[in-house]
Coordinates of C-alpha atoms in Angstrom, one line a residue:
Chain A
X1315 CA 51.3 73.3 -121.7
X1316 CA 51.2 70.5 -119.2
X1317 CA 53.7 70.3 -116.3
X1318 CA 56.3 67.7 -117.1
X1319 CA 56.9 65.1 -114.4
X1320 CA 57.8 61.4 -114.3
X1321 CA 54.9 59.4 -115.6
X1322 CA 53.3 62.2 -117.7
X1323 CA 52.2 61.0 -121.1
X1324 CA 52.1 63.4 -124.1
X1325 CA 51.5 63.1 -127.8
X1326 CA 52.7 65.0 -130.8
X1327 CA 50.4 67.6 -132.4
X1328 CA 51.8 66.9 -135.8
X1329 CA 52.7 63.2 -136.0
X1330 CA 51.9 59.8 -134.4
X1331 CA 54.6 60.2 -131.7
X1332 CA 53.7 59.5 -128.1
X1333 CA 56.0 59.7 -125.1
X1334 CA 56.1 59.1 -121.4
X1335 CA 58.3 61.3 -119.2
X1336 CA 60.9 59.3 -117.3
X1337 CA 62.6 62.2 -115.5
X1338 CA 62.1 65.9 -115.6
X1339 CA 64.0 68.2 -113.3
X1340 CA 62.1 71.3 -114.3
X1341 CA 58.4 71.1 -114.9
X1342 CA 58.0 74.3 -117.1
X1343 CA 60.1 73.4 -120.2
X1344 CA 58.7 73.5 -123.7
X1345 CA 58.7 69.9 -125.1
X1346 CA 58.1 69.9 -128.8
X1347 CA 57.7 67.2 -131.4
X1348 CA 58.0 68.0 -135.1
X1349 CA 58.5 71.6 -134.1
X1350 CA 55.1 71.9 -132.4
X1351 CA 54.4 71.8 -128.6
X1352 CA 53.4 68.4 -127.4
X1353 CA 49.9 68.1 -126.1
X1354 CA 48.1 66.1 -123.5
X1355 CA 46.7 62.6 -124.4
X1356 CA 43.1 63.8 -124.4
X1357 CA 43.8 67.1 -126.3
X1358 CA 42.8 67.5 -130.0
X1359 CA 45.6 68.7 -132.2
X1360 CA 44.9 71.9 -134.1
X1361 CA 43.8 71.2 -137.7
X1362 CA 46.3 71.7 -140.5
X1363 CA 49.4 71.7 -138.3
X1364 CA 52.4 70.1 -140.1
X1365 CA 55.9 68.9 -139.2
X1366 CA 58.6 71.5 -139.3
X1367 CA 61.2 70.3 -141.8
X1368 CA 63.9 71.1 -139.2
X1369 CA 62.3 68.6 -136.7
X1370 CA 61.6 65.7 -139.0
X1371 CA 64.2 63.1 -138.0
X1372 CA 61.5 60.8 -136.5
X1373 CA 61.2 59.0 -133.2
X1374 CA 61.8 55.3 -132.5
X1375 CA 59.6 53.0 -130.4
X1376 CA 61.0 52.1 -127.0
X1377 CA 63.9 54.5 -127.3
X1378 CA 64.8 57.0 -124.7
X1379 CA 65.6 60.6 -125.5
X1380 CA 67.5 63.1 -123.3
X1381 CA 68.6 66.7 -123.5
X1382 CA 72.3 67.6 -123.2
X1383 CA 72.0 68.8 -119.6
X1384 CA 70.6 65.3 -118.7
X1385 CA 67.7 66.7 -116.7
X1386 CA 64.9 65.6 -119.1
X1387 CA 64.4 62.1 -120.3
X1388 CA 61.4 60.7 -122.2
X1389 CA 60.5 57.2 -123.5
X1390 CA 58.9 56.9 -126.9
X1391 CA 55.8 54.8 -126.5
X1392 CA 54.6 55.3 -130.1
X1393 CA 56.9 56.3 -133.0
X1394 CA 56.3 59.0 -135.5
X1395 CA 57.9 61.2 -138.1
X1396 CA 58.6 64.3 -136.0
X1397 CA 61.6 64.6 -133.7
X1398 CA 61.7 65.8 -130.1
X1399 CA 63.2 69.0 -128.8
X1400 CA 63.1 70.9 -125.5
X1401 CA 63.3 74.7 -125.5
X1402 CA 64.5 74.5 -129.1
X1403 CA 67.3 72.0 -128.3
X1404 CA 66.9 68.7 -130.1
X1405 CA 66.8 65.7 -127.7
X1406 CA 69.3 62.9 -128.5
X1407 CA 69.0 59.2 -128.3
X1408 CA 70.1 57.8 -125.0
X1409 CA 72.5 54.9 -125.3
X1410 CA 71.0 51.7 -123.9
X1411 CA 72.7 50.4 -120.8
X1412 CA 74.2 46.9 -121.3
X1413 CA 72.7 45.1 -118.3
X1414 CA 72.8 41.3 -118.0
X1415 CA 69.3 39.8 -118.0
X1416 CA 68.6 38.8 -114.5
X1417 CA 65.2 37.1 -115.0
Chain B
X334 CA 51.9 54.2 -115.6
X335 CA 50.6 50.7 -116.2
X336 CA 52.3 47.4 -117.3
X337 CA 49.8 47.3 -120.1
X338 CA 51.6 50.2 -121.7
X339 CA 54.7 47.9 -121.9
X340 CA 52.7 45.1 -123.6
X341 CA 51.1 47.7 -125.9
X342 CA 54.6 48.8 -127.0
X343 CA 55.6 45.2 -127.5
X344 CA 52.5 44.4 -129.6
X345 CA 53.2 47.6 -131.6
X346 CA 56.9 46.9 -132.1
X347 CA 56.9 43.1 -132.7
X348 CA 53.3 41.9 -132.6
X349 CA 54.0 38.8 -134.8
X350 CA 56.8 37.5 -132.7
X351 CA 56.0 34.5 -130.4
X352 CA 55.7 35.7 -126.8
X353 CA 54.9 32.5 -124.9
X354 CA 55.1 28.8 -125.7
X355 CA 53.5 26.1 -123.6
X356 CA 53.8 22.5 -125.0
X357 CA 52.0 22.8 -128.4
X358 CA 50.3 26.1 -127.8
X359 CA 51.6 29.6 -128.1
X360 CA 50.7 33.3 -128.1
X361 CA 52.2 36.1 -130.2
X362 CA 52.6 39.5 -128.7
X363 CA 49.6 40.8 -130.6
X364 CA 47.5 37.7 -129.5
X365 CA 48.6 38.3 -125.9
X366 CA 47.5 41.9 -126.1
X367 CA 44.1 41.0 -127.6
X368 CA 43.6 38.2 -125.1
X369 CA 44.5 40.6 -122.2
X370 CA 41.8 43.0 -123.5
X371 CA 39.1 40.3 -123.8
X372 CA 40.0 38.9 -120.4
X373 CA 39.9 42.4 -118.9
X374 CA 36.3 42.7 -120.1
X375 CA 35.5 39.4 -118.5
X376 CA 37.1 40.4 -115.2
X377 CA 35.1 43.7 -115.2
X378 CA 31.9 41.8 -115.9
X379 CA 32.5 39.4 -113.1
X380 CA 32.4 42.2 -110.6
X381 CA 35.4 40.8 -108.7
X382 CA 37.9 43.0 -106.9
X383 CA 40.9 40.6 -107.2
X384 CA 42.0 38.1 -109.8
X385 CA 43.5 35.1 -108.0
X386 CA 45.6 32.5 -109.9
X387 CA 45.9 29.1 -108.3
X388 CA 47.7 27.1 -111.0
X389 CA 51.0 26.0 -112.5
X390 CA 52.6 28.2 -115.2
X391 CA 50.4 28.3 -118.3
X392 CA 49.5 30.7 -121.1
X393 CA 46.7 31.9 -118.8
X394 CA 49.2 33.4 -116.5
X395 CA 50.6 36.2 -118.6
X396 CA 47.0 36.8 -120.0
X397 CA 45.6 37.1 -116.4
X398 CA 48.5 39.3 -115.2
X399 CA 48.1 41.9 -118.0
X400 CA 44.3 41.6 -118.1
X401 CA 44.1 42.4 -114.4
X402 CA 46.2 45.5 -115.0
X403 CA 43.9 46.5 -117.9
X404 CA 40.8 45.9 -115.7
X405 CA 42.4 47.8 -112.8
X406 CA 42.2 44.9 -110.4
X407 CA 45.1 43.4 -108.4
X408 CA 46.5 40.1 -109.6
X409 CA 47.1 37.7 -106.8
X410 CA 49.1 34.5 -107.6
X411 CA 48.7 31.8 -105.0
X412 CA 51.1 29.0 -104.1
X413 CA 49.4 25.8 -105.2
X414 CA 51.8 23.8 -103.0
X415 CA 50.2 25.0 -99.8
X416 CA 47.6 22.9 -98.0
X417 CA 44.0 23.3 -98.8
X418 CA 43.4 25.0 -95.5
X419 CA 46.2 27.5 -96.1
X420 CA 45.0 28.3 -99.6
X421 CA 41.4 28.9 -98.4
X422 CA 42.8 31.2 -95.7
X423 CA 44.6 33.2 -98.4
X424 CA 41.6 33.3 -100.8
X425 CA 39.5 34.7 -98.0
X426 CA 41.8 37.6 -97.7
X427 CA 41.2 38.6 -101.4
X428 CA 37.4 38.3 -101.7
X429 CA 35.5 39.0 -103.9
X430 CA 37.7 37.2 -106.3
X431 CA 37.8 35.6 -109.7
X432 CA 39.8 32.5 -109.1
X433 CA 41.5 30.9 -112.1
X434 CA 42.6 27.4 -111.4
X435 CA 43.6 24.1 -113.0
X436 CA 41.0 22.0 -114.8
X437 CA 41.3 19.0 -112.5
X438 CA 41.1 21.2 -109.4
X439 CA 39.3 19.3 -106.7
X440 CA 39.4 22.1 -104.2
X441 CA 36.0 23.1 -103.2
X442 CA 35.1 26.8 -103.0
X443 CA 31.3 26.1 -103.0
X444 CA 31.0 27.6 -99.5
X445 CA 32.6 30.8 -100.7
X446 CA 30.0 32.9 -102.3
X447 CA 32.5 35.7 -103.0
X448 CA 34.7 33.4 -105.1
X449 CA 33.9 32.7 -108.7
X450 CA 35.9 29.8 -110.0
X451 CA 36.9 29.5 -113.6
X452 CA 39.2 26.8 -115.1
X453 CA 42.3 27.8 -116.9
X454 CA 41.0 26.4 -120.2
X455 CA 37.7 28.2 -119.9
X456 CA 39.5 31.5 -119.0
X457 CA 41.9 31.1 -122.0
X458 CA 39.2 30.2 -124.5
X459 CA 37.1 33.2 -123.5
X460 CA 40.2 35.5 -123.6
X461 CA 40.9 34.3 -127.2
X462 CA 37.5 34.6 -128.6
X463 CA 35.8 37.6 -126.9
X464 CA 36.1 41.3 -127.7
X465 CA 38.5 43.6 -125.9
X466 CA 37.4 45.9 -123.1
X467 CA 36.5 49.2 -124.7
X468 CA 37.7 51.4 -121.9
X469 CA 41.4 52.0 -121.8
X470 CA 43.5 51.0 -118.8
X471 CA 44.1 53.5 -116.0
X472 CA 47.5 55.3 -116.0
X473 CA 47.3 55.9 -112.3
X474 CA 50.7 54.9 -111.1
X475 CA 49.4 54.2 -107.6
X476 CA 47.0 51.4 -108.8
X477 CA 47.9 48.0 -107.3
X478 CA 49.3 45.7 -109.9
X479 CA 50.1 42.6 -107.9
X480 CA 49.5 41.4 -104.4
X481 CA 52.0 38.7 -103.5
X482 CA 52.0 36.6 -100.4
X483 CA 55.6 36.3 -99.2
X484 CA 57.0 32.9 -98.6
X485 CA 56.7 33.3 -94.8
X486 CA 59.9 31.6 -93.8
X487 CA 59.6 33.5 -90.5
X488 CA 55.9 33.5 -89.9
X489 CA 52.4 33.8 -91.5
X490 CA 52.4 35.0 -95.2
X491 CA 52.2 38.8 -95.6
X492 CA 50.6 40.3 -98.6
X493 CA 53.2 42.5 -100.3
X494 CA 51.7 45.3 -102.4
X495 CA 53.3 46.1 -105.8
X496 CA 51.9 49.1 -107.5
X497 CA 52.0 49.8 -111.2
X498 CA 54.8 52.4 -110.6
X499 CA 57.0 49.8 -109.0
X500 CA 56.8 47.2 -111.7
X501 CA 57.1 49.8 -114.5
X502 CA 60.1 51.4 -112.8
X503 CA 61.8 48.0 -112.5
X504 CA 61.3 47.2 -116.2
X505 CA 62.3 50.6 -117.5
X506 CA 65.3 50.6 -115.2
X507 CA 66.7 47.2 -116.1
X508 CA 65.4 46.0 -119.6
X509 CA 66.1 47.4 -123.0
X510 CA 62.9 47.6 -125.2
X511 CA 63.1 45.0 -128.0
X512 CA 66.6 44.1 -126.9
X513 CA 66.2 40.4 -127.5
X514 CA 67.4 38.9 -130.8
X515 CA 64.9 37.0 -132.9
X516 CA 66.3 33.6 -132.0
X517 CA 66.4 34.3 -128.2
X518 CA 64.3 32.1 -126.0
X519 CA 64.1 31.9 -122.3
X520 CA 63.0 29.0 -120.2
X521 CA 60.5 30.0 -117.5
X522 CA 60.5 27.5 -114.7
X523 CA 60.2 29.7 -111.6
X524 CA 56.9 29.2 -109.8
X525 CA 54.3 31.7 -111.1
X526 CA 53.5 32.8 -107.5
X527 CA 57.1 33.9 -107.0
X528 CA 58.2 37.5 -107.7
X529 CA 60.9 36.2 -110.1
X530 CA 58.2 34.4 -112.1
X531 CA 56.2 37.6 -112.4
X532 CA 59.0 40.0 -113.2
X533 CA 60.3 37.5 -115.8
X534 CA 57.0 37.6 -117.7
X535 CA 57.1 41.4 -117.9
X536 CA 60.8 41.6 -118.7
X537 CA 60.5 39.1 -121.5
X538 CA 57.6 41.0 -123.0
X539 CA 59.5 44.3 -122.9
X540 CA 62.6 42.7 -124.4
X541 CA 60.7 40.8 -127.0
X542 CA 62.1 37.4 -125.9
X543 CA 60.2 34.2 -126.5
X544 CA 59.4 32.4 -123.3
X545 CA 59.2 28.6 -123.2
X546 CA 57.1 27.7 -120.2
X547 CA 57.9 24.7 -118.0
X548 CA 55.0 24.0 -115.7
X549 CA 56.5 21.4 -113.4
X550 CA 60.2 21.5 -113.0
X551 CA 62.2 18.3 -113.3
X552 CA 65.9 18.5 -114.2
X553 CA 65.3 15.9 -117.0
X554 CA 62.5 18.0 -118.6
X555 CA 64.5 21.2 -118.2
X556 CA 67.5 19.7 -120.1
X557 CA 65.2 18.3 -122.8
X558 CA 63.4 21.7 -123.3
X559 CA 66.7 23.6 -123.5
X560 CA 67.9 21.3 -126.2
X561 CA 64.6 21.0 -128.2
X562 CA 63.7 24.7 -128.1
X563 CA 67.3 26.0 -128.4
X564 CA 66.8 28.0 -125.3
X565 CA 69.3 30.9 -124.9
X566 CA 68.5 32.2 -121.4
X567 CA 67.2 30.6 -118.3
X568 CA 66.6 31.6 -114.7
X569 CA 67.0 29.0 -112.0
X570 CA 67.0 28.8 -108.2
X571 CA 70.1 27.1 -106.7
X572 CA 68.3 23.9 -105.8
X573 CA 67.2 23.5 -109.5
X574 CA 70.7 24.1 -110.8
X575 CA 72.2 21.6 -108.3
X576 CA 69.7 19.0 -109.6
X577 CA 70.4 19.8 -113.3
X578 CA 74.2 19.5 -113.0
X579 CA 73.9 16.2 -111.2
X580 CA 72.6 14.8 -114.4
X581 CA 75.3 16.3 -116.6
X582 CA 78.8 15.3 -117.5
X583 CA 81.2 16.9 -120.0
X584 CA 79.6 15.0 -122.9
X585 CA 75.9 15.4 -122.1
X586 CA 76.4 19.1 -121.3
X587 CA 77.0 19.6 -125.0
X588 CA 73.3 19.4 -125.7
X589 CA 72.9 22.7 -123.8
X590 CA 75.1 24.5 -126.3
X591 CA 72.4 27.1 -127.2
X592 CA 72.4 28.3 -123.6
X593 CA 74.1 31.7 -123.6
X594 CA 73.1 32.9 -120.2
X595 CA 72.0 31.4 -116.9
X596 CA 70.7 33.8 -114.2
X597 CA 70.2 32.4 -110.7
X598 CA 68.9 33.7 -107.4
X599 CA 66.2 33.1 -104.8
X600 CA 68.5 31.5 -102.3
X601 CA 72.2 31.0 -101.4
X602 CA 74.1 29.3 -104.2
X603 CA 76.7 26.8 -102.9
X604 CA 80.2 27.6 -104.2
X605 CA 80.6 23.9 -105.3
X606 CA 77.5 24.1 -107.5
X607 CA 78.4 27.3 -109.3
X608 CA 82.0 26.2 -109.8
X609 CA 80.9 22.9 -111.3
X610 CA 78.3 24.6 -113.6
X611 CA 80.9 27.0 -114.9
X612 CA 83.2 24.1 -115.7
X613 CA 80.4 22.1 -117.4
X614 CA 79.1 25.1 -119.4
X615 CA 82.2 27.1 -120.3
X616 CA 80.3 29.0 -123.1
X617 CA 77.5 30.2 -120.8
X618 CA 77.4 33.6 -119.1
X619 CA 76.3 33.6 -115.4
X620 CA 74.4 36.3 -113.6
X621 CA 73.5 36.1 -109.9
X622 CA 70.4 38.2 -109.1
X623 CA 69.4 39.3 -105.7
X624 CA 66.0 40.8 -105.0
X625 CA 62.9 40.6 -102.8
X626 CA 59.2 40.5 -103.4
X627 CA 59.0 43.9 -101.8
X628 CA 61.5 45.4 -104.3
X629 CA 59.7 44.2 -107.5
X630 CA 62.5 41.5 -108.0
X631 CA 66.2 42.2 -108.7
X632 CA 68.0 45.0 -107.0
X633 CA 71.6 43.7 -107.4
X634 CA 73.4 41.6 -110.0
X635 CA 76.7 39.8 -110.2
X636 CA 77.2 39.9 -114.0
X637 CA 79.0 37.6 -116.4
X638 CA 82.2 39.6 -116.3
X639 CA 82.2 39.8 -112.5
X640 CA 81.9 35.9 -112.5
X641 CA 84.9 35.6 -114.8
X642 CA 87.0 38.1 -113.0
X643 CA 86.3 36.6 -109.6
X644 CA 86.9 33.0 -110.8
X645 CA 90.2 33.9 -112.4
X646 CA 91.6 36.1 -109.5
X647 CA 94.2 35.0 -107.1
X648 CA 93.3 37.8 -104.8
X649 CA 91.1 36.2 -102.1
X650 CA 89.0 39.4 -101.7
X651 CA 88.2 39.3 -105.5
X652 CA 87.8 35.5 -105.7
X653 CA 85.3 35.6 -102.9
X654 CA 83.0 37.8 -105.1
X655 CA 81.9 34.5 -106.8
X656 CA 79.6 34.1 -103.8
X657 CA 78.5 37.7 -103.7
X658 CA 75.2 38.9 -105.2
X659 CA 77.1 41.7 -107.1
X660 CA 76.3 45.4 -107.2
X661 CA 73.2 47.5 -107.1
X662 CA 71.3 48.1 -110.3
X663 CA 71.3 51.6 -111.7
X664 CA 68.6 53.5 -110.0
X665 CA 68.8 51.4 -106.9
X666 CA 70.8 52.3 -103.8
X667 CA 71.9 49.8 -101.2
X668 CA 73.3 50.5 -97.8
X669 CA 74.4 48.3 -94.9
X670 CA 73.4 49.6 -91.4
X671 CA 74.9 48.5 -88.1
X672 CA 73.0 47.7 -84.9
X673 CA 72.7 51.4 -84.1
X674 CA 71.2 52.2 -87.5
X675 CA 74.3 53.9 -88.8
X676 CA 75.9 53.2 -92.2
X677 CA 78.4 50.3 -91.7
X678 CA 81.9 50.5 -93.0
X679 CA 83.2 48.3 -95.8
X680 CA 83.2 44.6 -94.9
X681 CA 81.2 45.2 -91.7
X682 CA 78.1 43.1 -91.2
X683 CA 74.7 44.7 -90.8
X684 CA 71.2 44.9 -92.1
X685 CA 70.7 45.6 -95.8
X686 CA 68.6 48.7 -96.7
X687 CA 67.5 49.5 -100.2
X688 CA 66.0 52.6 -101.9
X689 CA 64.7 53.2 -105.4
X690 CA 61.6 53.7 -107.5
X691 CA 61.0 49.9 -107.8
X692 CA 61.0 49.5 -104.0
X693 CA 57.5 49.1 -102.5
X694 CA 58.1 47.9 -99.0
X695 CA 54.4 47.9 -98.4
X696 CA 52.1 45.3 -97.0
X697 CA 48.3 45.1 -96.8
X698 CA 47.1 46.2 -93.4
X699 CA 50.6 47.4 -92.3
X700 CA 51.2 50.2 -94.7
X701 CA 54.7 51.2 -95.9
X702 CA 57.8 50.1 -94.1
X703 CA 59.9 52.8 -95.9
X704 CA 61.6 55.3 -93.6
X705 CA 61.3 59.0 -94.1
X706 CA 64.2 59.0 -96.6
X707 CA 62.6 56.1 -98.6
X708 CA 64.8 53.3 -97.3
X709 CA 63.4 49.8 -96.9
X710 CA 64.8 47.5 -94.2
X711 CA 65.1 44.2 -96.0
X712 CA 65.6 42.1 -92.8
X713 CA 68.4 40.5 -94.8
X714 CA 71.8 40.6 -93.2
X715 CA 74.9 41.3 -95.3
X716 CA 78.1 43.2 -95.9
X717 CA 79.5 45.2 -98.7
X718 CA 83.1 45.4 -99.9
X719 CA 85.0 48.5 -100.9
X720 CA 83.8 48.2 -104.5
X721 CA 80.2 47.8 -103.6
X722 CA 79.9 44.0 -104.0
X723 CA 77.1 42.8 -101.7
X724 CA 77.4 39.6 -99.6
X725 CA 74.4 38.0 -98.1
X726 CA 74.6 36.6 -94.6
X727 CA 71.2 35.2 -93.9
X728 CA 68.3 37.0 -92.3
X729 CA 68.8 39.7 -89.7
X730 CA 66.4 37.8 -87.5
X731 CA 68.6 34.8 -87.7
X732 CA 71.4 36.4 -85.7
X733 CA 72.3 34.3 -82.7
X734 CA 72.8 36.3 -79.5
X735 CA 74.8 34.2 -77.0
X736 CA 75.7 35.9 -73.8
X737 CA 75.4 39.3 -75.4
X738 CA 77.6 38.4 -78.3
X739 CA 76.0 38.6 -81.8
X740 CA 77.0 36.0 -84.3
X741 CA 75.8 35.1 -87.8
X742 CA 74.8 31.5 -88.5
X743 CA 76.3 32.0 -92.0
X744 CA 79.9 32.3 -90.8
X745 CA 79.7 29.1 -88.8
X746 CA 77.9 27.3 -91.6
X747 CA 80.7 28.3 -94.0
X748 CA 83.3 26.9 -91.7
X749 CA 81.4 23.6 -91.3
X750 CA 80.9 23.3 -95.1
X751 CA 84.6 23.3 -95.5
X752 CA 84.8 20.0 -93.6
X753 CA 85.3 17.2 -96.2
X754 CA 82.4 15.1 -94.8
X755 CA 79.8 17.9 -94.6
X756 CA 77.3 18.2 -97.5
X757 CA 74.9 20.7 -96.0
X758 CA 74.4 22.4 -92.6
X759 CA 72.1 24.8 -90.8
X760 CA 73.2 26.7 -87.7
X761 CA 70.6 28.3 -85.5
X762 CA 70.2 29.7 -82.0
X763 CA 68.2 27.7 -79.5
X764 CA 67.0 28.8 -76.1
X765 CA 69.6 28.3 -73.3
X766 CA 69.2 29.1 -69.6
X767 CA 72.8 30.2 -69.1
X768 CA 73.5 32.1 -72.3
X769 CA 70.1 33.2 -73.5
X770 CA 70.8 31.4 -76.8
X771 CA 73.1 28.6 -77.6
X772 CA 74.5 27.6 -81.0
X773 CA 73.0 24.4 -82.5
X774 CA 73.7 22.8 -85.8
X775 CA 71.9 20.3 -88.1
X776 CA 74.4 18.6 -90.3
X777 CA 73.9 16.5 -93.5
X778 CA 76.9 14.3 -94.2
X779 CA 78.0 13.4 -97.7
X780 CA 77.3 9.9 -98.9
X781 CA 80.0 7.4 -97.8
X782 CA 81.5 9.9 -95.4
X783 CA 81.4 9.9 -91.7
X784 CA 82.2 12.4 -88.9
X785 CA 81.2 12.6 -85.3
X786 CA 79.8 15.6 -83.4
X787 CA 83.0 15.9 -81.4
X788 CA 85.1 16.0 -84.6
X789 CA 83.0 18.7 -86.1
X790 CA 83.0 20.8 -82.9
X791 CA 86.8 20.5 -82.8
X792 CA 86.9 21.6 -86.5
X793 CA 85.0 24.8 -85.6
X794 CA 87.0 25.4 -82.4
X795 CA 90.3 25.3 -84.4
X796 CA 89.0 27.9 -86.8
X797 CA 86.8 30.3 -84.9
X798 CA 86.3 31.7 -81.5
X799 CA 85.1 29.1 -79.0
X800 CA 81.7 30.8 -78.5
X801 CA 80.9 29.8 -82.1
X802 CA 81.3 26.1 -81.5
X803 CA 77.8 24.4 -81.7
X804 CA 76.9 23.2 -78.3
X805 CA 74.6 20.6 -79.8
X806 CA 75.0 19.0 -83.1
X807 CA 72.6 16.6 -84.8
X808 CA 72.9 14.6 -88.0
X809 CA 69.9 14.7 -90.4
X810 CA 69.2 13.1 -93.7
X811 CA 68.3 16.4 -95.3
X812 CA 67.5 20.0 -94.4
X813 CA 64.0 21.6 -94.9
X814 CA 64.0 23.9 -97.9
X815 CA 61.0 25.6 -99.5
X816 CA 60.5 25.1 -103.3
X817 CA 62.6 28.1 -104.2
X818 CA 65.6 26.9 -102.3
X819 CA 65.2 28.9 -99.1
X820 CA 66.3 27.2 -96.0
X821 CA 63.4 27.0 -93.5
X822 CA 65.3 28.0 -90.4
X823 CA 62.2 28.3 -88.4
X824 CA 61.7 24.5 -88.8
X825 CA 65.3 23.7 -88.0
X826 CA 65.1 25.8 -84.9
X827 CA 61.9 24.1 -83.7
X828 CA 63.3 20.7 -84.2
X829 CA 66.7 21.5 -82.6
X830 CA 65.0 23.2 -79.7
X831 CA 63.0 20.1 -78.6

């Protein structure tokens, strides 16, 4: 399992999802997608792995996902069919801030 | 991190949408992505270590910006309004370079072996027909994305370093991915060598907004494009807005009905200009943005609701916020420090410090100017009210020290601007044997108005401490501004000192 820190990119082992870590207060948490641990961008997913039906809500491109404690935030850079969780707790969609366009 | 990741997401999410329009030509997000890949291959092949852009805004600009990021080479936009001598001086600082420039460029770089010149059209044609670079872009957040020569209102241009991490942090902190509606269009008229021109390209890409490019700003052309392209968002510098509203009255302003939001920044907005604009365009939202090259653009905004609340308020402290630059963006901290470097209290004037992931504060050859806690001294002077609204008061270097007393040119200028005959004014300190520095003013009178030096000196004396009264006062036809609306105080000072 890779250490999670801001800027780290990871991909799902069971679907097309890719994320970039925006903020991670603790490096040693277990980030999963589709129920399986996420892997480094260069790693090959194990053959035959499938999405756990409990973790199949999907991810949306460009959305941010956070845990309840607010100490982990990831950005979805490629969407997929699996959904994200950390230490078994599902990540939730972070509400977009309504900022006026300044440029 | 790499800004190419942001473009890749846009191409993935809405590849068929139009990204940039210039006259009769355009690029969709997918076409922009493909062109960036092909141009990156070309850049790599050229062996250059910098990509320099000496040109007005064109479709080649976003292609070159993203292609440089893909190729892992800094993108260096150059100010084409500089003299040939100045431009050559800057180019020499970024050799070996691939220099993209206009077709009818007469500037001669034949003596510069380390400069490969390619015309805008040749560059674009190649980017649109060749195959993409096969190697992926680096995700090293420390890679330099952009080198930007600062405007140098106080001296020779410095090359500010913006790394991939700064630009990506700015976008992720301030823009919602795909947040633009299908009909949204923004008018890009800020010079492409200005940080706002660069950040606008990346913001628009990430939000999915169509950008209508305007290469050479004229107020007539701006109004025509807004009407024809049904532009919804525009960023202008104060001098542009002043020229636009000069051409508008209540009837002709109706052709700008598509304009939902105007953002402005880059210089001090005169109260009269923004008040008149709000009156002419009641359906438009206004956002004032404050930022610096060294901070990857915007760090504070005065949003539409702030404008409305301030405009409607009878409370002078709230009404005054109409000329503030608003509050810090999320993820950005702003602090005012006094002469001793201690945090200033609310309302107290001092130097503006800023901290955040988008803040670079680094220059080539000088390293980082961030202090141990990550704060960047902006050299801008300002104050902050109790609710965190930031007011700019010129450059910290502009402070006039007369007989040991510090005074801000801005406060004296504000008083003089209240005089009914005064259209514009610049106050500076000039050398003085008795006081060290003396207060001097250059005044531009309104057409068909008159006032003498003695009358204006008395006007200041009646309203401020006598030390603030300009000892010498000259009348000029106009003040020197750079093209983004920044007053060139250095020049005023030189002229008033002789």
